[in-house]
Each structure stands twice: as structure tokens, then as C-alpha cells.
mmCIF file of C-alpha atoms in Angstrom:
data_model
loop_
_atom_site.group_PDB
_atom_site.id
_atom_site.type_symbol
_atom_site.label_atom_id
_atom_site.label_comp_id
_atom_site.label_asym_id
_atom_site.label_seq_id
_atom_site.Cartn_x
_atom_site.Cartn_y
_atom_site.Cartn_z
ATOM 1 C CA MET A 165 -0.005 0.242 -0.040
ATOM 2 C CA MET A 166 2.799 2.335 0.933
ATOM 3 C CA GLU A 167 4.692 2.110 -2.581
ATOM 4 C CA ALA A 168 0.852 2.091 -4.238
ATOM 5 C CA LEU A 169 0.624 5.839 -2.626
ATOM 6 C CA LYS A 170 3.574 7.020 -3.800
ATOM 7 C CA LYS A 171 3.409 6.205 -6.889
ATOM 8 C CA VAL A 172 0.099 8.348 -6.651
ATOM 9 C CA LYS A 173 2.302 11.359 -5.532
ATOM 10 C CA ALA A 174 4.961 10.717 -8.079
ATOM 11 C CA GLU A 175 2.233 10.981 -10.561
ATOM 12 C CA LEU A 176 -0.271 13.497 -9.671
ATOM 13 C CA GLY A 177 1.888 15.292 -7.523
ATOM 14 C CA GLU A 178 1.602 16.409 -3.117
ATOM 15 C CA GLU A 179 -2.034 17.862 -3.788
ATOM 16 C CA ALA A 180 -3.613 14.408 -4.951
ATOM 17 C CA VAL A 181 -6.490 13.359 -3.012
ATOM 18 C CA ILE A 182 -7.217 9.870 -2.433
ATOM 19 C CA LEU A 183 -10.957 8.960 -3.136
ATOM 20 C CA ASP A 184 -10.406 4.771 -2.153
ATOM 21 C CA SER A 185 -8.050 2.239 -1.887
ATOM 22 C CA GLY A 186 -8.146 -1.320 -1.058
ATOM 23 C CA LYS A 187 -6.673 -4.747 -1.721
ATOM 24 C CA VAL A 188 -7.996 -6.851 -4.817
ATOM 25 C CA THR A 189 -7.670 -10.117 -5.509
ATOM 26 C CA GLU A 190 -7.586 -11.382 -9.392
ATOM 27 C CA ASN A 191 -6.740 -14.632 -10.890
ATOM 28 C CA GLY A 192 -4.838 -16.127 -7.417
ATOM 29 C CA ASN A 193 -2.669 -12.779 -7.647
ATOM 30 C CA SER A 194 -3.229 -10.040 -5.019
ATOM 31 C CA TYR A 195 -2.627 -5.932 -5.514
ATOM 32 C CA TYR A 196 -3.270 -2.688 -4.004
ATOM 33 C CA GLU A 197 -5.394 -0.320 -5.985
ATOM 34 C CA VAL A 198 -5.553 3.212 -4.996
ATOM 35 C CA VAL A 199 -8.106 5.617 -6.554
ATOM 36 C CA ALA A 200 -7.101 9.307 -6.996
ATOM 37 C CA ALA A 201 -7.734 12.472 -8.258
ATOM 38 C CA ILE A 202 -6.435 16.173 -8.437
ATOM 39 C CA GLU A 203 -8.295 19.541 -8.331
ATOM 40 C CA GLU A 204 -8.630 21.637 -11.755
ATOM 41 C CA ARG A 205 -6.212 24.418 -11.916
ATOM 42 C CA GLU A 206 -8.688 28.134 -12.544
ATOM 43 C CA ASP A 207 -6.502 27.689 -16.171
ATOM 44 C CA GLN A 208 -7.976 24.389 -16.967
ATOM 45 C CA LEU A 209 -11.659 25.426 -15.988
ATOM 46 C CA GLU A 210 -14.061 26.360 -18.666
ATOM 47 C CA PRO A 211 -14.910 29.884 -18.898
ATOM 48 C CA PRO A 212 -17.706 30.941 -16.930
ATOM 49 C CA SER A 213 -21.099 31.298 -18.923
ATOM 50 C CA PRO A 214 -22.385 35.147 -19.962
ATOM 51 C CA SER A 215 -25.118 34.898 -17.206
ATOM 52 C CA VAL A 216 -22.475 33.898 -14.411
ATOM 53 C CA GLN A 217 -20.190 36.927 -16.100
ATOM 54 C CA ASN A 218 -23.335 39.429 -15.748
ATOM 55 C CA PHE A 219 -24.037 38.095 -11.940
ATOM 56 C CA GLN A 220 -19.969 38.669 -10.768
ATOM 57 C CA GLU A 221 -20.452 42.400 -12.673
ATOM 58 C CA LEU A 222 -23.448 43.366 -10.427
ATOM 59 C CA GLU A 223 -22.573 46.135 -8.002
ATOM 60 C CA THR A 224 -21.920 45.746 -4.559
ATOM 61 C CA ALA A 225 -25.518 47.385 -4.076
ATOM 62 C CA ASP A 226 -27.339 45.059 -6.355
ATOM 63 C CA LEU A 227 -26.118 42.027 -4.780
ATOM 64 C CA GLU A 228 -27.324 43.617 -0.953
ATOM 65 C CA SER A 229 -30.814 44.568 -2.421
ATOM 66 C CA LEU A 230 -30.562 40.847 -3.959
ATOM 67 C CA LYS A 231 -29.860 39.376 -0.611
ATOM 68 C CA ARG A 232 -32.484 41.150 1.569
ATOM 69 C CA ASP A 233 -35.385 40.160 -1.365
ATOM 70 C CA LEU A 234 -34.039 36.639 -1.039
ATOM 71 C CA LEU A 235 -34.501 36.865 3.020
ATOM 72 C CA GLU A 236 -38.037 38.553 2.742
ATOM 73 C CA ILE A 237 -38.842 35.928 0.857
ATOM 74 C CA LYS A 238 -37.827 32.929 2.649
ATOM 75 C CA LYS A 239 -39.102 34.872 5.640
ATOM 76 C CA ASP A 240 -42.861 34.900 3.902
ATOM 77 C CA ILE A 241 -42.567 31.187 3.375
ATOM 78 C CA LYS A 242 -42.009 30.523 6.711
ATOM 79 C CA LEU A 243 -44.821 32.678 7.960
ATOM 80 C CA LEU A 244 -46.726 31.171 5.318
ATOM 81 C CA LEU A 245 -46.085 27.411 6.384
ATOM 82 C CA GLU A 246 -46.667 28.422 10.315
ATOM 83 C CA LYS A 247 -49.716 29.855 9.133
ATOM 84 C CA ASN A 248 -51.001 26.907 7.469
ATOM 85 C CA LYS A 249 -49.726 24.254 9.767
ATOM 86 C CA VAL A 250 -51.895 26.446 13.072
ATOM 87 C CA LYS A 251 -55.276 27.039 10.616
ATOM 88 C CA GLY A 252 -54.979 23.042 9.865
ATOM 89 C CA GLU A 253 -54.725 22.489 13.849
ATOM 90 C CA LYS A 254 -57.844 25.108 14.374
ATOM 91 C CA TYR A 255 -59.662 23.465 11.898
ATOM 92 C CA SER A 256 -58.889 19.711 13.249
ATOM 93 C CA TYR A 257 -60.304 21.179 16.628
ATOM 94 C CA LEU A 258 -63.569 21.809 14.893
ATOM 95 C CA PHE A 259 -64.157 18.712 13.835
ATOM 96 C CA LYS A 260 -62.881 17.401 17.122
ATOM 97 C CA GLU A 261 -65.784 19.738 18.916
ATOM 98 C CA GLY A 262 -68.546 17.947 16.288
ATOM 99 C CA VAL A 263 -68.837 20.994 13.862
ATOM 100 C CA PRO A 264 -70.357 19.640 10.488
ATOM 101 C CA GLU A 265 -67.968 19.301 8.079
ATOM 102 C CA GLU A 266 -69.689 21.674 5.365
ATOM 103 C CA ILE A 267 -69.734 24.107 8.080
ATOM 104 C CA VAL A 268 -66.113 23.913 8.385
ATOM 105 C CA GLN A 269 -65.586 24.100 4.903
ATOM 106 C CA LEU A 270 -67.477 27.357 4.482
ATOM 107 C CA LEU A 271 -65.245 28.973 7.330
ATOM 108 C CA GLU A 272 -62.305 27.575 5.416
ATOM 109 C CA GLU A 273 -63.243 29.145 2.376
ATOM 110 C CA ALA A 274 -64.230 32.336 4.107
ATOM 111 C CA ASP A 275 -60.953 32.931 5.012
ATOM 112 C CA LYS A 276 -61.935 35.854 7.937
ATOM 113 C CA PRO A 277 -61.922 36.194 11.494
ATOM 114 C CA ILE A 278 -64.425 33.587 13.187
ATOM 115 C CA LYS A 279 -66.674 36.286 14.463
ATOM 116 C CA ASP A 280 -67.158 38.282 11.237
ATOM 117 C CA PHE A 281 -68.385 34.862 9.441
ATOM 118 C CA LEU A 282 -70.318 33.681 11.984
ATOM 119 C CA PHE A 283 -72.665 37.087 12.305
ATOM 120 C CA GLU A 284 -72.258 37.668 8.480
ATOM 121 C CA LYS A 285 -74.315 34.040 7.982
ATOM 122 C CA LEU A 286 -76.858 34.710 10.116
ATOM 123 C CA SER A 287 -77.302 38.246 8.457
ATOM 124 C CA GLN A 288 -78.216 36.400 5.311
ATOM 125 C CA LYS A 289 -80.838 34.198 7.125
ATOM 126 C CA GLY A 290 -83.535 37.268 7.641
ATOM 127 C CA VAL A 291 -86.005 37.664 9.868
ATOM 128 C CA CYS A 292 -88.648 34.546 10.175
ATOM 129 C CA PRO A 293 -92.327 35.571 10.566
ATOM 130 C CA PHE A 294 -94.177 34.573 13.365
ATOM 131 C CA SER A 295 -97.668 33.506 12.344
ATOM 132 C CA LYS A 296 -101.434 33.347 14.580
ATOM 133 C CA VAL A 297 -101.495 29.384 14.318
ATOM 134 C CA GLN A 298 -98.293 27.508 15.331
ATOM 135 C CA LEU A 299 -97.938 23.735 15.348
ATOM 136 C CA PHE A 300 -95.344 22.570 17.733
ATOM 137 C CA ILE A 301 -93.216 19.562 17.109
ATOM 138 C CA GLY A 302 -90.125 18.186 18.240
ATOM 139 C CA GLU A 303 -88.513 14.865 19.240
ATOM 140 C CA PRO A 304 -88.918 12.899 22.689
ATOM 141 C CA GLY A 305 -86.938 14.904 25.606
ATOM 142 C CA VAL A 306 -87.234 18.055 23.864
ATOM 143 C CA GLY A 307 -89.092 20.071 26.175
ATOM 144 C CA LYS A 308 -91.862 20.832 23.732
ATOM 145 C CA THR A 309 -94.654 21.627 26.223
ATOM 146 C CA THR A 310 -92.702 23.850 28.401
ATOM 147 C CA THR A 311 -91.767 25.690 25.871
ATOM 148 C CA ILE A 312 -95.099 26.058 24.252
ATOM 149 C CA PHE A 313 -96.749 27.486 27.926
ATOM 150 C CA LYS A 314 -93.371 29.561 28.231
ATOM 151 C CA MET A 315 -93.748 31.380 24.760
ATOM 152 C CA ALA A 316 -97.704 31.469 25.726
ATOM 153 C CA PHE A 317 -96.789 33.805 28.700
ATOM 154 C CA TRP A 318 -94.118 35.387 27.116
ATOM 155 C CA LEU A 319 -96.360 36.883 24.005
ATOM 156 C CA ARG A 320 -98.667 37.568 27.190
ATOM 157 C CA LEU A 321 -96.366 40.255 29.123
ATOM 158 C CA LYS A 322 -94.034 41.338 26.044
ATOM 159 C CA LYS A 323 -96.945 41.770 23.642
ATOM 160 C CA ASN A 324 -99.954 42.302 25.584
ATOM 161 C CA SER A 325 -101.454 39.216 23.411
ATOM 162 C CA LYS A 326 -104.613 36.888 23.743
ATOM 163 C CA VAL A 327 -102.775 33.579 23.511
ATOM 164 C CA MET A 328 -104.574 29.816 23.261
ATOM 165 C CA VAL A 329 -103.004 26.454 24.058
ATOM 166 C CA LEU A 330 -104.324 23.607 22.366
ATOM 167 C CA ASN A 331 -103.195 19.961 23.141
ATOM 168 C CA SER A 332 -103.502 17.120 20.681
ATOM 169 C CA ASP A 333 -101.337 14.668 22.371
ATOM 170 C CA ASN A 334 -102.970 11.776 22.950
ATOM 171 C CA TYR A 335 -100.246 9.436 23.787
ATOM 172 C CA LYS A 336 -97.976 11.071 26.351
ATOM 173 C CA ILE A 337 -98.403 9.584 29.721
ATOM 174 C CA GLY A 338 -99.496 12.905 32.264
ATOM 175 C CA GLY A 339 -99.335 14.834 29.584
ATOM 176 C CA LYS A 340 -102.686 16.562 29.544
ATOM 177 C CA GLU A 341 -102.093 16.747 33.416
ATOM 178 C CA GLN A 342 -99.041 18.854 32.771
ATOM 179 C CA ALA A 343 -100.646 20.884 30.161
ATOM 180 C CA LEU A 344 -103.211 21.438 32.197
ATOM 181 C CA ARG A 345 -101.287 22.486 35.334
ATOM 182 C CA LEU A 346 -99.145 24.856 33.456
ATOM 183 C CA SER A 347 -102.200 26.807 32.172
ATOM 184 C CA GLN A 348 -103.230 27.331 35.316
ATOM 185 C CA LEU A 349 -100.098 28.154 37.219
ATOM 186 C CA LEU A 350 -99.710 30.567 34.247
ATOM 187 C CA GLU A 351 -103.072 31.310 33.353
ATOM 188 C CA ILE A 352 -103.386 30.525 30.041
ATOM 189 C CA PRO A 353 -106.129 29.650 28.386
ATOM 190 C CA PHE A 354 -106.322 25.764 27.497
ATOM 191 C CA SER A 355 -107.951 23.228 25.525
ATOM 192 C CA GLN A 356 -107.392 19.570 24.529
ATOM 193 C CA ILE A 357 -108.352 19.142 20.731
ATOM 194 C CA ASP A 358 -109.301 16.122 18.464
ATOM 195 C CA TRP A 359 -107.827 16.578 14.375
ATOM 196 C CA GLU A 360 -111.569 15.613 13.662
ATOM 197 C CA ASP A 361 -113.244 18.407 15.092
ATOM 198 C CA PHE A 362 -110.113 20.849 15.131
ATOM 199 C CA GLU A 363 -111.559 23.146 12.202
ATOM 200 C CA GLU A 364 -114.763 24.054 14.011
ATOM 201 C CA LYS A 365 -112.615 24.894 17.186
ATOM 202 C CA TYR A 366 -110.563 27.126 15.262
ATOM 203 C CA LYS A 367 -113.373 29.450 13.890
ATOM 204 C CA VAL A 368 -114.086 30.056 17.374
ATOM 205 C CA PHE A 369 -110.872 30.450 18.809
ATOM 206 C CA SER A 370 -109.441 32.218 16.018
ATOM 207 C CA LYS A 371 -111.927 35.393 16.997
ATOM 208 C CA ASN A 372 -111.250 35.840 20.311
ATOM 209 C CA PHE A 373 -107.634 34.925 20.408
ATOM 210 C CA ASP A 374 -103.944 36.456 18.709
ATOM 211 C CA TYR A 375 -102.322 33.541 18.715
ATOM 212 C CA ILE A 376 -103.410 29.738 18.914
ATOM 213 C CA LEU A 377 -100.307 27.135 20.090
ATOM 214 C CA ILE A 378 -100.754 23.563 19.095
ATOM 215 C CA ASP A 379 -98.976 21.117 21.214
ATOM 216 C CA THR A 380 -98.411 17.601 19.459
ATOM 217 C CA PRO A 381 -97.070 14.191 20.636
ATOM 218 C CA SER A 382 -93.492 13.733 19.992
ATOM 219 C CA LEU A 383 -91.720 12.597 16.828
ATOM 220 C CA GLY A 384 -92.020 9.271 16.666
ATOM 221 C CA LYS A 385 -93.498 5.914 15.215
ATOM 222 C CA LYS A 386 -96.763 7.096 16.839
ATOM 223 C CA PHE A 387 -96.358 10.464 15.253
ATOM 224 C CA SER A 388 -94.531 10.436 12.054
ATOM 225 C CA LEU A 389 -94.031 12.384 8.959
ATOM 226 C CA TYR A 390 -97.155 10.977 7.245
ATOM 227 C CA GLU A 391 -99.429 12.427 10.221
ATOM 228 C CA LEU A 392 -97.477 16.083 9.846
ATOM 229 C CA THR A 393 -98.245 16.074 6.179
ATOM 230 C CA GLU A 394 -101.456 15.294 6.676
ATOM 231 C CA ILE A 395 -102.212 18.337 9.130
ATOM 232 C CA GLU A 396 -100.691 20.575 6.440
ATOM 233 C CA GLN A 397 -102.968 19.206 3.391
ATOM 234 C CA ARG A 398 -106.113 19.858 5.700
ATOM 235 C CA PHE A 399 -104.885 22.967 7.487
ATOM 236 C CA PRO A 400 -102.666 25.183 5.259
ATOM 237 C CA PHE A 401 -102.957 28.274 7.468
ATOM 238 C CA VAL A 402 -100.933 26.446 10.097
ATOM 239 C CA ARG A 403 -97.434 26.673 10.310
ATOM 240 C CA PHE A 404 -95.048 24.750 11.918
ATOM 241 C CA HIS A 405 -92.641 25.525 14.981
ATOM 242 C CA LEU A 406 -89.422 23.023 15.421
ATOM 243 C CA VAL A 407 -88.437 22.652 18.748
ATOM 244 C CA LEU A 408 -84.826 21.530 18.944
ATOM 245 C CA ARG A 409 -82.321 20.726 21.772
ATOM 246 C CA ALA A 410 -79.742 22.707 21.809
ATOM 247 C CA SER A 411 -77.225 20.001 22.841
ATOM 248 C CA GLU A 412 -77.978 17.350 20.824
ATOM 249 C CA ASN A 413 -75.564 15.686 18.325
ATOM 250 C CA ALA A 414 -75.262 17.867 15.439
ATOM 251 C CA LYS A 415 -75.304 14.708 12.865
ATOM 252 C CA ASN A 416 -79.089 14.057 14.393
ATOM 253 C CA LEU A 417 -80.545 17.387 13.949
ATOM 254 C CA LEU A 418 -79.399 17.586 10.336
ATOM 255 C CA ASN A 419 -80.594 14.223 9.619
ATOM 256 C CA LEU A 420 -83.832 15.122 11.038
ATOM 257 C CA TRP A 421 -83.768 18.297 9.091
ATOM 258 C CA GLU A 422 -83.305 16.234 5.737
ATOM 259 C CA GLU A 423 -86.340 14.313 6.817
ATOM 260 C CA ILE A 424 -88.813 17.364 7.980
ATOM 261 C CA LYS A 425 -87.436 21.067 5.724
ATOM 262 C CA LYS A 426 -90.234 20.289 3.018
ATOM 263 C CA LEU A 427 -92.810 21.119 6.067
ATOM 264 C CA PRO A 428 -93.851 24.676 6.250
ATOM 265 C CA ILE A 429 -91.276 25.314 9.544
ATOM 266 C CA GLU A 430 -91.507 28.764 10.260
ATOM 267 C CA ASN A 431 -89.699 28.841 13.358
ATOM 268 C CA ILE A 432 -87.360 26.923 15.574
ATOM 269 C CA THR A 433 -86.627 27.067 19.436
ATOM 270 C CA LEU A 434 -83.946 25.876 20.596
ATOM 271 C CA THR A 435 -84.147 24.749 24.681
ATOM 272 C CA PHE A 436 -80.961 23.565 26.892
ATOM 273 C CA LEU A 437 -79.069 26.560 25.815
ATOM 274 C CA ASP A 438 -77.920 26.352 29.445
ATOM 275 C CA LYS A 439 -76.278 23.043 29.514
ATOM 276 C CA LEU A 440 -73.583 23.716 26.510
ATOM 277 C CA TYR A 441 -70.710 24.065 27.695
ATOM 278 C CA SER A 442 -69.296 25.464 23.457
ATOM 279 C CA GLY A 443 -70.942 27.366 21.013
ATOM 280 C CA PHE A 444 -69.483 25.219 18.730
ATOM 281 C CA SER A 445 -72.438 22.930 19.383
ATOM 282 C CA LEU A 446 -74.615 25.204 17.995
ATOM 283 C CA PHE A 447 -72.626 25.476 14.332
ATOM 284 C CA TRP A 448 -75.177 23.242 12.465
ATOM 285 C CA ILE A 449 -77.785 26.400 12.525
ATOM 286 C CA LEU A 450 -75.006 28.076 9.989
ATOM 287 C CA HIS A 451 -76.652 25.395 7.088
ATOM 288 C CA PRO A 452 -78.233 27.752 4.538
ATOM 289 C CA GLU A 453 -81.136 25.610 4.392
ATOM 290 C CA PHE A 454 -82.121 26.498 8.181
ATOM 291 C CA PRO A 455 -84.079 29.046 9.618
ATOM 292 C CA PHE A 456 -82.997 31.781 12.074
ATOM 293 C CA PRO A 457 -83.959 30.105 15.553
ATOM 294 C CA SER A 458 -86.513 32.403 16.828
ATOM 295 C CA PHE A 459 -86.814 31.796 20.736
ATOM 296 C CA ALA A 460 -84.207 30.393 23.281
ATOM 297 C CA SER A 461 -84.669 28.671 26.410
ATOM 298 C CA THR A 462 -81.964 28.607 29.161
ATOM 299 C CA GLY A 463 -83.545 27.412 32.663
ATOM 300 C CA GLU A 464 -86.950 26.575 34.259
ATOM 301 C CA ARG A 465 -87.653 29.922 35.025
ATOM 302 C CA ILE A 466 -90.776 31.678 33.634
ATOM 303 C CA PRO A 467 -90.209 34.237 31.377
ATOM 304 C CA GLU A 468 -87.104 35.056 32.698
ATOM 305 C CA ASP A 469 -85.163 31.826 31.152
ATOM 306 C CA PHE A 470 -87.151 32.741 27.580
ATOM 307 C CA GLU A 471 -86.121 35.184 25.380
ATOM 308 C CA ARG A 472 -86.354 36.265 21.346
ATOM 309 C CA LEU A 473 -83.005 35.548 19.617
ATOM 310 C CA GLU A 474 -81.792 38.362 17.600
ATOM 311 C CA TYR A 475 -78.405 38.215 15.677
ATOM 312 C CA GLU A 476 -76.336 40.019 18.751
ATOM 313 C CA ASN A 477 -77.494 37.782 21.461
ATOM 314 C CA PHE A 478 -77.228 34.956 19.312
ATOM 315 C CA LEU A 479 -73.577 35.415 18.261
ATOM 316 C CA ARG A 480 -73.055 35.639 21.898
ATOM 317 C CA TYR A 481 -73.578 31.788 22.297
ATOM 318 C CA LEU A 482 -72.010 30.552 19.111
ATOM 319 C CA LEU A 483 -69.483 32.269 20.343
ATOM 320 C CA LYS A 484 -69.141 30.883 24.259
ATOM 321 C CA GLY A 485 -66.143 28.787 24.944
ATOM 322 C CA THR A 486 -64.438 29.271 21.462
ATOM 323 C CA GLU A 487 -61.595 31.206 23.012
ATOM 324 C CA LYS A 488 -59.415 28.905 21.982
ATOM 325 C CA PHE A 489 -60.172 28.855 17.992
ATOM 326 C CA LEU A 490 -60.244 33.002 18.235
ATOM 327 C CA THR A 491 -56.541 32.887 19.570
#
């Protein structure tokens, strides 16, 4: 090996660089192999291309300016990557909080502060009318009967209106007794009805009352979409009022809406708003097809825990517990 290295230096000079070396065996004979090279001298190099020559001729000031521009570009790229990373984490957080995918998509496409986005979407829904005859519908456990009497008392107190509550629920155990007890406590006129004689009773009630609120059985097998459609066809002057539990899973609510959205649903009342720990649970209401919620029930007290919803106060519920996302 020492002899091989001497030959390298003798042929290539002291500046030779050893790239590889080793012992090889070929046809029973052993050899020492050394791979070496030397750097080319400047006079051996090809002349620089015109672009390189021009670059070399740049003034010092131009080089400094170019350097600053490159640093700015590097900084912008870094900020963009960090922003996208944070943005991705935020939207992932929304999914975890149960916000429907289509709403997350709308928020992502808007690319604006969440507060501005929410107010804009709510404003687009407009104000829902409030008809004389309202049929209250809802799934079991949403607090429909209590909501009806809360609204009746609110209309009497805030609007100085004459309100009548009718009950068509013949299935709920203790339903009639509960309605009768609330009517006596709040001094709200109340009557049990059957749909076969409703039209005759309506002619009398409509002359004496400003609003007629009708309670119904909970949505299910005994009171289905078929019955609701039949009521709509027989009594076209009746408008539907949907009562929803605010803490319900968004997917379940969207599925329910798909089933009943063809009905003349004029208003929505949200119950159990006081049970929400985060406004993200309400983001499903931003779906373009949903009407703006008209009322909110936030507790057991009457009428303190019942309010008419406007854009500003509903925005307060939507922003509840969203500080982590906002920051």
C-alpha cells in the first residue's frame, strides 16, 4: 500500500486526493488499488457563462438588495407554512368539537375572523315571520310542552297578546295533566282537541285570540312525517314550529332536518342552551337551509329564562367557549 501511495504522489503530485483504496484479488494474485484525483486549476476551467459573468459584474449595492429580497421571501414562506399549520390544527379542532364538515368547509373558504363569519351567515338568514297558528313539533325530551307555555306567557307579557294553548297529544302519559297544571299556574287558556273537530274549534278560537299554539305528540312511530303532511294539507293556514334540544348531536339534527324540511317550518326554538359548554355545538344552525332560530330557552324560570333571539344575542351563544379557536 505504501508503494502504491508513492506512485500516486509521483504521478499526480503532493496535492493528490485519495478517493478510495483497498486490496483486490484477481486470478490468484493480490494487488493494492488506489483511486486518486487532483483539483483542476483555474486555467483548466471552462470560461464562465454569460449569466455568471453578468452576475459577477453586479454592483455591491445590487447584491445587497438581492440578498434582502431573498431573506424577505424566505421569511414569507416560513410565515405561510406556520400559518397553514396553525390553520390546519384549528379546523381539526372544529371537527373534534362536532362541527359539521360542510360548515367547517364554509369557514375555511371564507378566510376571515370567525366572529365576522358567524355574523355574516346569520344576517343572510333574515327574520322569520311569526304566524297566528303554530303547530309545535319535536323529538322526545326536547321540552316542547314547557316551551309552548313559556312562549304563551312571553307573548302575553311582552306583546300584550291573547294566547290560547291547544293539546293534541293523546299518547304521552301525564301529558294532559302537565299541560293543565301549567295553564292554571300561568293563567293561560287551554283546551284538549282532536283533529277531526279542530276546524270548528278554530273558527271560534281565532276570533278571540291573537295566537293559537298547538302541542303535539313527540315525533316517532306514533306521530310521523305522514301525520304532519296530512295536517299540512288539511289545514294550510297552520305553520310549524320546530323545538330542538341545543345540546343534541349535530349529525342527528341534520338528519332530522332532511326528513322534515319540506314542511312549512317557520320558526325554531332552541332548548337547554344553558347546558352547552361550547358554542361549537350550535354551528349546525349556519347551514344555509336552516331558518334563523326565533327563541331560546335557557332554564326553568318563566319568563326570565325565555328570550327572543336576535343576531347579536345569538352570536353570544355561538361564541361561548370558542376562545381557543379565536386566538
